[in-house]
Amino acid sequence: MDSIHIQGGIALQGQVRIQGSKNAALPVLAATLLTVEQSYIRNCPRIADVHAMVSLLRKLGCLVTWREEGLQVDSSQVCRGAMRGEAVKGMRSSLCLLGALLGRCGEALLEHPGGCVIGERPIDLHLWALEQMGARFSEEKGMIQGRTEGLHGARIALPMPSVGATENIILAGVMAEGDTHITGAAREPEITALCRYLQNCGAVIEGAGTDHLLVRGGNNLYGAEFTVPSDRIVAGTYLMACIGAGGCVHLEGAPADEMGAVLRTASQMGASCWPTEEGICIQASGCPKPVERLSTLPYPGFPTDLQSAALAVLAGAEGRSVVEERIFENRFRVAVELNRMGACIQQLDAHTVVVRGVRQLHGAEVAARELRGGAALVIAGLMAQGKTRVTGCQYIYRGYENICRDLRELGARIVSV
Ligand code: EPZ
């Protein structure tokens, strides 16, 4: 199934359950390597990136079993880290295994995760920080070999709040001798989730959710149970879909307390949103308003992962909007496809586009080239008059369990073939 067909112009109604968070599940699964006991990770999304991480863990010697509600992981037999093969290629999230393997085995070997469509995706901060903790790296033929005689605590001042680098430092820090202070840490909820799982395992981590973390090393970690929180980006995707197509939707499980910037943007776009006991309710007319300037920022600012979804909505918001992508340097590729649907998006530079919103997008055949841009094309298809076919859907399935099922539950006419 590599294409999605959408009959647009239908308002969304009803309720949909939000899946577990991809970007929380992945570092938590990496962290299960740090204990020789069994862990049970509930609410893991059944998405391609999680399946790829599971196959990597199995290659490393973990016993991983899908249970009714989640993943059971037994890392007692983990062998020395030598990750190769397809699973690592094109999956940046394997990078969080680096800190975990150095902590568990004293070595790690992985293929350079490389850049991707949205940008260079360098890993200099990861390597620099782990070197301060006693790791040494060499790179040949696209493989990164990491080794340590034993990690030690350090004071690390991150020059930019890299989510992945913060996660790698935490994963290494809980296994290091001594304490690690991180300043300038990323504050994303997914990092807080990782800290909570590790605390369940007996780790001592202070400052979770802030940009100053203290990770106490040297504690023996035991297995633990953990429930992956709902995915704020999937919730934001469906919230944007409702703003674009119109309707009244309840996002069950949506973490409203992690989505302040998104909810503020939604009301600027003319939608009414309110938190409920179990999630977020949103009502929208289907005629979104333009936003003078929308800039992506590190958490708690507007998330870069929802920039493409917002762009799709603004493409159908009559009037002028400016969208600024401050996190990645090439995250506007989807604009070319949106313009094929009648949008009028002009790129000013690597970080800025101007949108002249049109009254009506029209259906077209468009291609997804990466995860969040693909989801944005689905939103545009829901908004457009007529039929849209989105190809390249394997990118979308990396992060969305079943976007067609979810949107059909909200009344959309959408199928994957
Ligand atoms: C995580 O990627 C997420 N991925 C991304 O989600 C998300 O967009 C990103 O954080 C920002 O929120 C996962 O959690 C698996 P960064 P990560 O390190 O850790 C630069 C999705 O769609 N940088 O915070 O790779 C980098 O180039 C994905 O679910 C360096 O310069 O992001 C970027 O410009 C896409 N050197 C900025 O920092 C480094 O060593 C933010 O990157 C590392 C990063």
mmCIF file of N, CA, C and O in Angstrom, residues 223-310:
data_model
loop_
_atom_site.group_PDB
_atom_site.id
_atom_site.type_symbol
_atom_site.label_atom_id
_atom_site.label_comp_id
_atom_site.label_asym_id
_atom_site.label_seq_id
_atom_site.Cartn_x
_atom_site.Cartn_y
_atom_site.Cartn_z
ATOM 1 N N GLY A 223 14.582 -3.379 35.806
ATOM 2 C CA GLY A 223 13.516 -3.301 34.802
ATOM 3 C C GLY A 223 12.334 -2.520 35.341
ATOM 4 O O GLY A 223 12.197 -2.356 36.558
ATOM 5 N N ALA A 224 11.506 -2.000 34.452
ATOM 6 C CA ALA A 224 10.369 -1.199 34.915
ATOM 7 C C ALA A 224 9.244 -1.249 33.901
ATOM 8 O O ALA A 224 9.445 -1.615 32.740
ATOM 9 N N GLU A 225 8.055 -0.887 34.365
ATOM 10 C CA GLU A 225 6.922 -0.708 33.452
ATOM 11 C C GLU A 225 6.809 0.782 33.132
ATOM 12 O O GLU A 225 7.175 1.633 33.955
ATOM 13 N N PHE A 226 6.314 1.075 31.938
ATOM 14 C CA PHE A 226 6.172 2.484 31.555
ATOM 15 C C PHE A 226 5.104 2.589 30.482
ATOM 16 O O PHE A 226 5.006 1.716 29.615
ATOM 17 N N THR A 227 4.312 3.634 30.570
ATOM 18 C CA THR A 227 3.304 3.880 29.518
ATOM 19 C C THR A 227 3.721 5.085 28.681
ATOM 20 O O THR A 227 3.899 6.187 29.214
ATOM 21 N N VAL A 228 3.900 4.862 27.391
ATOM 22 C CA VAL A 228 4.296 5.940 26.473
ATOM 23 C C VAL A 228 3.157 6.969 26.401
ATOM 24 O O VAL A 228 1.998 6.597 26.209
ATOM 25 N N PRO A 229 3.459 8.253 26.585
ATOM 26 C CA PRO A 229 2.411 9.272 26.502
ATOM 27 C C PRO A 229 1.881 9.409 25.070
ATOM 28 O O PRO A 229 2.520 8.959 24.115
ATOM 29 N N SER A 230 0.723 10.038 24.943
ATOM 30 C CA SER A 230 0.135 10.228 23.604
ATOM 31 C C SER A 230 1.009 11.156 22.762
ATOM 32 O O SER A 230 1.724 12.005 23.286
ATOM 33 N N ASP A 231 0.891 10.993 21.462
ATOM 34 C CA ASP A 231 1.765 11.706 20.527
ATOM 35 C C ASP A 231 1.207 13.107 20.230
ATOM 36 O O ASP A 231 0.210 13.256 19.520
ATOM 37 N N ARG A 232 1.902 14.121 20.737
ATOM 38 C CA ARG A 232 1.430 15.508 20.560
ATOM 39 C C ARG A 232 1.488 15.959 19.098
ATOM 40 O O ARG A 232 0.739 16.848 18.673
ATOM 41 N N ILE A 233 2.358 15.317 18.315
ATOM 42 C CA ILE A 233 2.474 15.712 16.907
ATOM 43 C C ILE A 233 1.363 15.075 16.085
ATOM 44 O O ILE A 233 0.755 15.715 15.216
ATOM 45 N N VAL A 234 1.004 13.837 16.392
ATOM 46 C CA VAL A 234 -0.135 13.206 15.715
ATOM 47 C C VAL A 234 -1.412 13.971 16.080
ATOM 48 O O VAL A 234 -2.232 14.299 15.217
ATOM 49 N N ALA A 235 -1.549 14.308 17.373
ATOM 50 C CA ALA A 235 -2.724 15.090 17.813
ATOM 51 C C ALA A 235 -2.767 16.424 17.069
ATOM 52 O O ALA A 235 -3.821 16.850 16.568
ATOM 53 N N GLY A 236 -1.617 17.081 16.937
ATOM 54 C CA GLY A 236 -1.552 18.365 16.238
ATOM 55 C C GLY A 236 -1.847 18.231 14.760
ATOM 56 O O GLY A 236 -2.450 19.113 14.147
ATOM 57 N N THR A 237 -1.461 17.085 14.192
ATOM 58 C CA THR A 237 -1.742 16.841 12.767
ATOM 59 C C THR A 237 -3.244 16.793 12.528
ATOM 60 O O THR A 237 -3.778 17.436 11.621
ATOM 61 N N TYR A 238 -3.952 16.035 13.411
ATOM 62 C CA TYR A 238 -5.407 15.890 13.220
ATOM 63 C C TYR A 238 -6.137 17.188 13.582
ATOM 64 O O TYR A 238 -7.180 17.515 13.020
ATOM 65 N N LEU A 239 -5.544 17.930 14.504
ATOM 66 C CA LEU A 239 -6.124 19.240 14.847
ATOM 67 C C LEU A 239 -6.030 20.175 13.642
ATOM 68 O O LEU A 239 -7.001 20.848 13.259
ATOM 69 N N MET A 240 -4.903 20.177 12.964
ATOM 70 C CA MET A 240 -4.741 20.994 11.761
ATOM 71 C C MET A 240 -5.682 20.497 10.652
ATOM 72 O O MET A 240 -6.247 21.304 9.898
ATOM 73 N N ALA A 241 -5.870 19.190 10.567
ATOM 74 C CA ALA A 241 -6.775 18.645 9.542
ATOM 75 C C ALA A 241 -8.185 19.189 9.753
ATOM 76 O O ALA A 241 -8.877 19.579 8.807
ATOM 77 N N CYS A 242 -8.602 19.285 11.023
ATOM 78 C CA CYS A 242 -9.943 19.794 11.315
ATOM 79 C C CYS A 242 -10.038 21.282 10.987
ATOM 80 O O CYS A 242 -11.049 21.752 10.451
ATOM 81 N N ILE A 243 -8.973 22.022 11.241
ATOM 82 C CA ILE A 243 -8.990 23.462 10.912
ATOM 83 C C ILE A 243 -9.087 23.646 9.396
ATOM 84 O O ILE A 243 -9.836 24.487 8.886
ATOM 85 N N GLY A 244 -8.366 22.797 8.661
ATOM 86 C CA GLY A 244 -8.360 22.936 7.197
ATOM 87 C C GLY A 244 -9.663 22.494 6.557
ATOM 88 O O GLY A 244 -10.218 23.174 5.690
ATOM 89 N N ALA A 245 -10.188 21.351 7.027
ATOM 90 C CA ALA A 245 -11.386 20.781 6.376
ATOM 91 C C ALA A 245 -12.668 21.265 7.044
ATOM 92 O O ALA A 245 -13.771 21.120 6.487
ATOM 93 N N GLY A 246 -12.541 21.812 8.256
ATOM 94 C CA GLY A 246 -13.733 22.209 9.006
ATOM 95 C C GLY A 246 -14.302 21.030 9.774
ATOM 96 O O GLY A 246 -13.922 19.871 9.524
ATOM 97 N N GLY A 247 -15.174 21.337 10.760
ATOM 98 C CA GLY A 247 -15.832 20.266 11.497
ATOM 99 C C GLY A 247 -15.700 20.423 12.998
ATOM 100 O O GLY A 247 -15.252 21.463 13.504
ATOM 101 N N CYS A 248 -16.057 19.333 13.691
ATOM 102 C CA CYS A 248 -15.986 19.329 15.153
ATOM 103 C C CYS A 248 -15.479 17.964 15.588
ATOM 104 O O CYS A 248 -16.117 16.946 15.313
ATOM 105 N N VAL A 249 -14.313 17.978 16.242
ATOM 106 C CA VAL A 249 -13.591 16.713 16.488
ATOM 107 C C VAL A 249 -13.114 16.648 17.932
ATOM 108 O O VAL A 249 -12.738 17.678 18.508
ATOM 109 N N HIS A 250 -13.138 15.464 18.527
ATOM 110 C CA HIS A 250 -12.539 15.250 19.844
ATOM 111 C C HIS A 250 -11.312 14.363 19.689
ATOM 112 O O HIS A 250 -11.394 13.255 19.166
ATOM 113 N N LEU A 251 -10.160 14.878 20.124
ATOM 114 C CA LEU A 251 -8.896 14.136 20.027
ATOM 115 C C LEU A 251 -8.656 13.468 21.371
ATOM 116 O O LEU A 251 -8.157 14.091 22.321
ATOM 117 N N GLU A 252 -9.030 12.198 21.471
ATOM 118 C CA GLU A 252 -8.970 11.493 22.751
ATOM 119 C C GLU A 252 -7.516 11.171 23.128
ATOM 120 O O GLU A 252 -6.782 10.596 22.327
ATOM 121 N N GLY A 253 -7.132 11.650 24.311
ATOM 122 C CA GLY A 253 -5.763 11.408 24.786
ATOM 123 C C GLY A 253 -4.796 12.501 24.408
ATOM 124 O O GLY A 253 -3.646 12.505 24.869
ATOM 125 N N ALA A 254 -5.222 13.456 23.579
ATOM 126 C CA ALA A 254 -4.292 14.527 23.157
ATOM 127 C C ALA A 254 -3.768 15.257 24.387
ATOM 128 O O ALA A 254 -4.530 15.663 25.252
ATOM 129 N N PRO A 255 -2.440 15.449 24.494
ATOM 130 C CA PRO A 255 -1.850 16.066 25.684
ATOM 131 C C PRO A 255 -1.921 17.590 25.621
ATOM 132 O O PRO A 255 -0.947 18.257 25.224
ATOM 133 N N ALA A 256 -3.070 18.145 25.987
ATOM 134 C CA ALA A 256 -3.291 19.600 25.857
ATOM 135 C C ALA A 256 -2.193 20.401 26.557
ATOM 136 O O ALA A 256 -1.754 21.444 26.065
ATOM 137 N N ASP A 257 -1.709 19.868 27.702
ATOM 138 C CA ASP A 257 -0.712 20.634 28.469
ATOM 139 C C ASP A 257 0.636 20.709 27.747
ATOM 140 O O ASP A 257 1.504 21.481 28.108
ATOM 141 N N GLU A 258 0.808 19.902 26.697
ATOM 142 C CA GLU A 258 2.067 19.964 25.930
ATOM 143 C C GLU A 258 1.871 20.703 24.604
ATOM 144 O O GLU A 258 2.769 20.749 23.765
ATOM 145 N N MET A 259 0.667 21.245 24.386
ATOM 146 C CA MET A 259 0.342 21.775 23.045
ATOM 147 C C MET A 259 -0.088 23.238 23.081
ATOM 148 O O MET A 259 -0.827 23.697 22.217
ATOM 149 N N GLY A 260 0.409 23.977 24.066
ATOM 150 C CA GLY A 260 -0.010 25.375 24.211
ATOM 151 C C GLY A 260 0.223 26.200 22.957
ATOM 152 O O GLY A 260 -0.685 26.882 22.463
ATOM 153 N N ALA A 261 1.416 26.103 22.398
ATOM 154 C CA ALA A 261 1.732 26.917 21.210
ATOM 155 C C ALA A 261 0.845 26.518 20.029
ATOM 156 O O ALA A 261 0.403 27.364 19.242
ATOM 157 N N VAL A 262 0.569 25.216 19.931
ATOM 158 C CA VAL A 262 -0.277 24.729 18.823
ATOM 159 C C VAL A 262 -1.703 25.255 18.990
ATOM 160 O O VAL A 262 -2.334 25.714 18.030
ATOM 161 N N LEU A 263 -2.214 25.228 20.219
ATOM 162 C CA LEU A 263 -3.589 25.685 20.466
ATOM 163 C C LEU A 263 -3.714 27.191 20.242
ATOM 164 O O LEU A 263 -4.727 27.680 19.726
ATOM 165 N N ARG A 264 -2.660 27.922 20.581
ATOM 166 C CA ARG A 264 -2.687 29.372 20.323
ATOM 167 C C ARG A 264 -2.717 29.638 18.816
ATOM 168 O O ARG A 264 -3.469 30.484 18.330
ATOM 169 N N THR A 265 -1.952 28.876 18.070
ATOM 170 C CA THR A 265 -1.940 29.044 16.608
ATOM 171 C C THR A 265 -3.293 28.662 16.024
ATOM 172 O O THR A 265 -3.816 29.342 15.137
ATOM 173 N N ALA A 266 -3.883 27.590 16.580
ATOM 174 C CA ALA A 266 -5.205 27.156 16.090
ATOM 175 C C ALA A 266 -6.232 28.266 16.264
ATOM 176 O O ALA A 266 -7.038 28.524 15.361
ATOM 177 N N SER A 267 -6.185 28.959 17.393
ATOM 178 C CA SER A 267 -7.191 30.031 17.570
ATOM 179 C C SER A 267 -6.870 31.212 16.667
ATOM 180 O O SER A 267 -7.775 31.863 16.148
ATOM 181 N N GLN A 268 -5.587 31.471 16.391
ATOM 182 C CA GLN A 268 -5.250 32.519 15.404
ATOM 183 C C GLN A 268 -5.833 32.168 14.031
ATOM 184 O O GLN A 268 -6.207 33.044 13.251
ATOM 185 N N MET A 269 -5.917 30.854 13.757
ATOM 186 C CA MET A 269 -6.441 30.393 12.463
ATOM 187 C C MET A 269 -7.969 30.402 12.454
ATOM 188 O O MET A 269 -8.601 29.994 11.496
ATOM 189 N N GLY A 270 -8.571 30.806 13.606
ATOM 190 C CA GLY A 270 -10.026 30.936 13.650
ATOM 191 C C GLY A 270 -10.750 29.747 14.248
ATOM 192 O O GLY A 270 -11.979 29.685 14.254
ATOM 193 N N ALA A 271 -10.004 28.766 14.782
ATOM 194 C CA ALA A 271 -10.662 27.584 15.353
ATOM 195 C C ALA A 271 -10.957 27.828 16.832
ATOM 196 O O ALA A 271 -10.313 28.657 17.484
ATOM 197 N N SER A 272 -11.938 27.075 17.348
ATOM 198 C CA SER A 272 -12.178 27.084 18.809
ATOM 199 C C SER A 272 -11.703 25.749 19.350
ATOM 200 O O SER A 272 -12.101 24.697 18.851
ATOM 201 N N CYS A 273 -10.819 25.812 20.349
ATOM 202 C CA CYS A 273 -10.281 24.570 20.937
ATOM 203 C C CYS A 273 -10.458 24.649 22.445
ATOM 204 O O CYS A 273 -10.286 25.718 23.034
ATOM 205 N N TRP A 274 -10.803 23.516 23.052
ATOM 206 C CA TRP A 274 -10.830 23.506 24.502
ATOM 207 C C TRP A 274 -10.433 22.141 25.032
ATOM 208 O O TRP A 274 -10.757 21.114 24.423
ATOM 209 N N PRO A 275 -9.672 22.111 26.128
ATOM 210 C CA PRO A 275 -9.275 20.819 26.693
ATOM 211 C C PRO A 275 -10.483 20.145 27.334
ATOM 212 O O PRO A 275 -11.361 20.822 27.864
ATOM 213 N N THR A 276 -10.542 18.809 27.272
ATOM 214 C CA THR A 276 -11.608 18.060 27.942
ATOM 215 C C THR A 276 -10.942 17.130 28.959
ATOM 216 O O THR A 276 -9.707 17.100 29.040
ATOM 217 N N GLU A 277 -11.746 16.381 29.698
ATOM 218 C CA GLU A 277 -11.193 15.407 30.655
ATOM 219 C C GLU A 277 -10.179 14.502 29.973
ATOM 220 O O GLU A 277 -9.123 14.201 30.491
ATOM 221 N N GLU A 278 -10.545 14.045 28.737
ATOM 222 C CA GLU A 278 -9.702 13.021 28.104
ATOM 223 C C GLU A 278 -8.863 13.532 26.953
ATOM 224 O O GLU A 278 -8.178 12.770 26.293
ATOM 225 N N GLY A 279 -8.949 14.843 26.613
ATOM 226 C CA GLY A 279 -8.151 15.259 25.456
ATOM 227 C C GLY A 279 -8.420 16.689 25.043
ATOM 228 O O GLY A 279 -8.451 17.584 25.874
ATOM 229 N N ILE A 280 -8.668 16.884 23.746
ATOM 230 C CA ILE A 280 -8.902 18.234 23.211
ATOM 231 C C ILE A 280 -10.079 18.169 22.248
ATOM 232 O O ILE A 280 -10.160 17.243 21.434
ATOM 233 N N CYS A 281 -10.983 19.155 22.359
ATOM 234 C CA CYS A 281 -12.069 19.318 21.401
ATOM 235 C C CYS A 281 -11.732 20.498 20.498
ATOM 236 O O CYS A 281 -11.182 21.506 20.972
ATOM 237 N N ILE A 282 -12.048 20.369 19.210
ATOM 238 C CA ILE A 282 -11.776 21.479 18.306
ATOM 239 C C ILE A 282 -12.938 21.637 17.343
ATOM 240 O O ILE A 282 -13.495 20.651 16.849
ATOM 241 N N GLN A 283 -13.337 22.912 17.135
ATOM 242 C CA GLN A 283 -14.433 23.224 16.206
ATOM 243 C C GLN A 283 -13.899 24.266 15.209
ATOM 244 O O GLN A 283 -13.214 25.224 15.615
ATOM 245 N N ALA A 284 -14.137 24.048 13.926
ATOM 246 C CA ALA A 284 -13.607 24.981 12.921
ATOM 247 C C ALA A 284 -14.577 25.073 11.749
ATOM 248 O O ALA A 284 -15.288 24.117 11.433
ATOM 249 N N SER A 285 -14.573 26.238 11.119
ATOM 250 C CA SER A 285 -15.553 26.513 10.065
ATOM 251 C C SER A 285 -15.144 25.885 8.726
ATOM 252 O O SER A 285 -15.952 25.688 7.834
ATOM 253 N N GLY A 286 -13.842 25.623 8.578
ATOM 254 C CA GLY A 286 -13.375 25.155 7.267
ATOM 255 C C GLY A 286 -12.874 26.301 6.408
ATOM 256 O O GLY A 286 -12.400 26.105 5.298
ATOM 257 N N CYS A 287 -12.994 27.540 6.958
ATOM 258 C CA CYS A 287 -12.384 28.708 6.269
ATOM 259 C C CYS A 287 -11.326 29.289 7.204
ATOM 260 O O CYS A 287 -11.604 30.256 7.937
ATOM 261 N N PRO A 288 -10.157 28.706 7.236
ATOM 262 C CA PRO A 288 -9.133 29.150 8.198
ATOM 263 C C PRO A 288 -8.688 30.587 7.918
ATOM 264 O O PRO A 288 -8.794 31.066 6.779
ATOM 265 N N LYS A 289 -8.199 31.231 8.961
ATOM 266 C CA LYS A 289 -7.673 32.599 8.805
ATOM 267 C C LYS A 289 -6.151 32.553 8.631
ATOM 268 O O LYS A 289 -5.484 31.688 9.201
ATOM 269 N N PRO A 290 -5.607 33.508 7.910
ATOM 270 C CA PRO A 290 -4.146 33.557 7.762
ATOM 271 C C PRO A 290 -3.492 33.965 9.087
ATOM 272 O O PRO A 290 -4.139 34.509 9.976
ATOM 273 N N VAL A 291 -2.194 33.629 9.203
ATOM 274 C CA VAL A 291 -1.427 34.007 10.408
ATOM 275 C C VAL A 291 -0.273 34.892 9.952
ATOM 276 O O VAL A 291 0.487 34.519 9.056
ATOM 277 N N GLU A 292 -0.185 36.077 10.550
ATOM 278 C CA GLU A 292 0.815 37.044 10.052
ATOM 279 C C GLU A 292 2.221 36.420 9.989
ATOM 280 O O GLU A 292 2.915 36.493 8.983
ATOM 281 N N ARG A 293 2.631 35.792 11.091
ATOM 282 C CA ARG A 293 3.965 35.144 11.078
ATOM 283 C C ARG A 293 3.930 33.942 12.015
ATOM 284 O O ARG A 293 3.589 34.079 13.189
ATOM 285 N N LEU A 294 4.235 32.770 11.499
ATOM 286 C CA LEU A 294 4.311 31.558 12.323
ATOM 287 C C LEU A 294 5.764 31.064 12.293
ATOM 288 O O LEU A 294 6.296 30.803 11.221
ATOM 289 N N SER A 295 6.391 31.034 13.472
ATOM 290 C CA SER A 295 7.800 30.592 13.541
ATOM 291 C C SER A 295 7.912 29.319 14.369
ATOM 292 O O SER A 295 7.314 29.236 15.453
ATOM 293 N N THR A 296 8.691 28.367 13.891
ATOM 294 C CA THR A 296 8.926 27.157 14.691
ATOM 295 C C THR A 296 10.067 27.439 15.666
ATOM 296 O O THR A 296 11.007 28.176 15.357
ATOM 297 N N LEU A 297 9.940 26.845 16.858
ATOM 298 C CA LEU A 297 10.934 27.081 17.915
ATOM 299 C C LEU A 297 11.126 25.788 18.713
ATOM 300 O O LEU A 297 10.251 24.924 18.695
ATOM 301 N N PRO A 298 12.221 25.686 19.455
ATOM 302 C CA PRO A 298 12.342 24.556 20.378
ATOM 303 C C PRO A 298 11.194 24.610 21.388
ATOM 304 O O PRO A 298 10.604 25.674 21.624
ATOM 305 N N TYR A 299 10.827 23.433 21.947
ATOM 306 C CA TYR A 299 9.751 23.388 22.940
ATOM 307 C C TYR A 299 10.043 24.370 24.081
ATOM 308 O O TYR A 299 11.189 24.496 24.493
ATOM 309 N N PRO A 300 9.041 25.109 24.540
ATOM 310 C CA PRO A 300 7.599 24.965 24.270
ATOM 311 C C PRO A 300 7.075 25.819 23.114
ATOM 312 O O PRO A 300 5.874 26.075 23.054
ATOM 313 N N GLY A 301 7.937 26.222 22.187
ATOM 314 C CA GLY A 301 7.458 26.988 21.029
ATOM 315 C C GLY A 301 6.706 26.110 20.047
ATOM 316 O O GLY A 301 6.552 24.907 20.253
ATOM 317 N N PHE A 302 6.274 26.707 18.936
ATOM 318 C CA PHE A 302 5.517 25.927 17.943
ATOM 319 C C PHE A 302 6.431 24.849 17.355
ATOM 320 O O PHE A 302 7.524 25.155 16.870
ATOM 321 N N PRO A 303 6.022 23.582 17.372
ATOM 322 C CA PRO A 303 6.933 22.494 16.978
ATOM 323 C C PRO A 303 7.214 22.440 15.493
ATOM 324 O O PRO A 303 6.299 22.535 14.670
ATOM 325 N N THR A 304 8.469 22.238 15.148
ATOM 326 C CA THR A 304 8.854 22.128 13.737
ATOM 327 C C THR A 304 8.117 20.974 13.056
ATOM 328 O O THR A 304 7.810 21.051 11.870
ATOM 329 N N ASP A 305 7.786 19.942 13.817
ATOM 330 C CA ASP A 305 7.135 18.773 13.210
ATOM 331 C C ASP A 305 5.705 19.059 12.784
ATOM 332 O O ASP A 305 5.089 18.232 12.111
ATOM 333 N N LEU A 306 5.151 20.214 13.182
ATOM 334 C CA LEU A 306 3.800 20.583 12.722
ATOM 335 C C LEU A 306 3.840 21.745 11.740
ATOM 336 O O LEU A 306 2.793 22.258 11.321
ATOM 337 N N GLN A 307 5.024 22.133 11.336
ATOM 338 C CA GLN A 307 5.148 23.273 10.410
ATOM 339 C C GLN A 307 4.510 22.949 9.064
ATOM 340 O O GLN A 307 3.716 23.750 8.518
ATOM 341 N N SER A 308 4.756 21.746 8.558
ATOM 342 C CA SER A 308 4.185 21.390 7.244
ATOM 343 C C SER A 308 2.665 21.312 7.308
ATOM 344 O O SER A 308 1.969 21.764 6.390
ATOM 345 N N ALA A 309 2.149 20.768 8.393
ATOM 346 C CA ALA A 309 0.683 20.666 8.546
ATOM 347 C C ALA A 309 0.060 22.060 8.582
ATOM 348 O O ALA A 309 -0.954 22.336 7.929
ATOM 349 N N ALA A 310 0.706 22.971 9.318
ATOM 350 C CA ALA A 310 0.194 24.354 9.386
ATOM 351 C C ALA A 310 0.282 25.022 8.015
ATOM 352 O O ALA A 310 -0.615 25.774 7.613
#
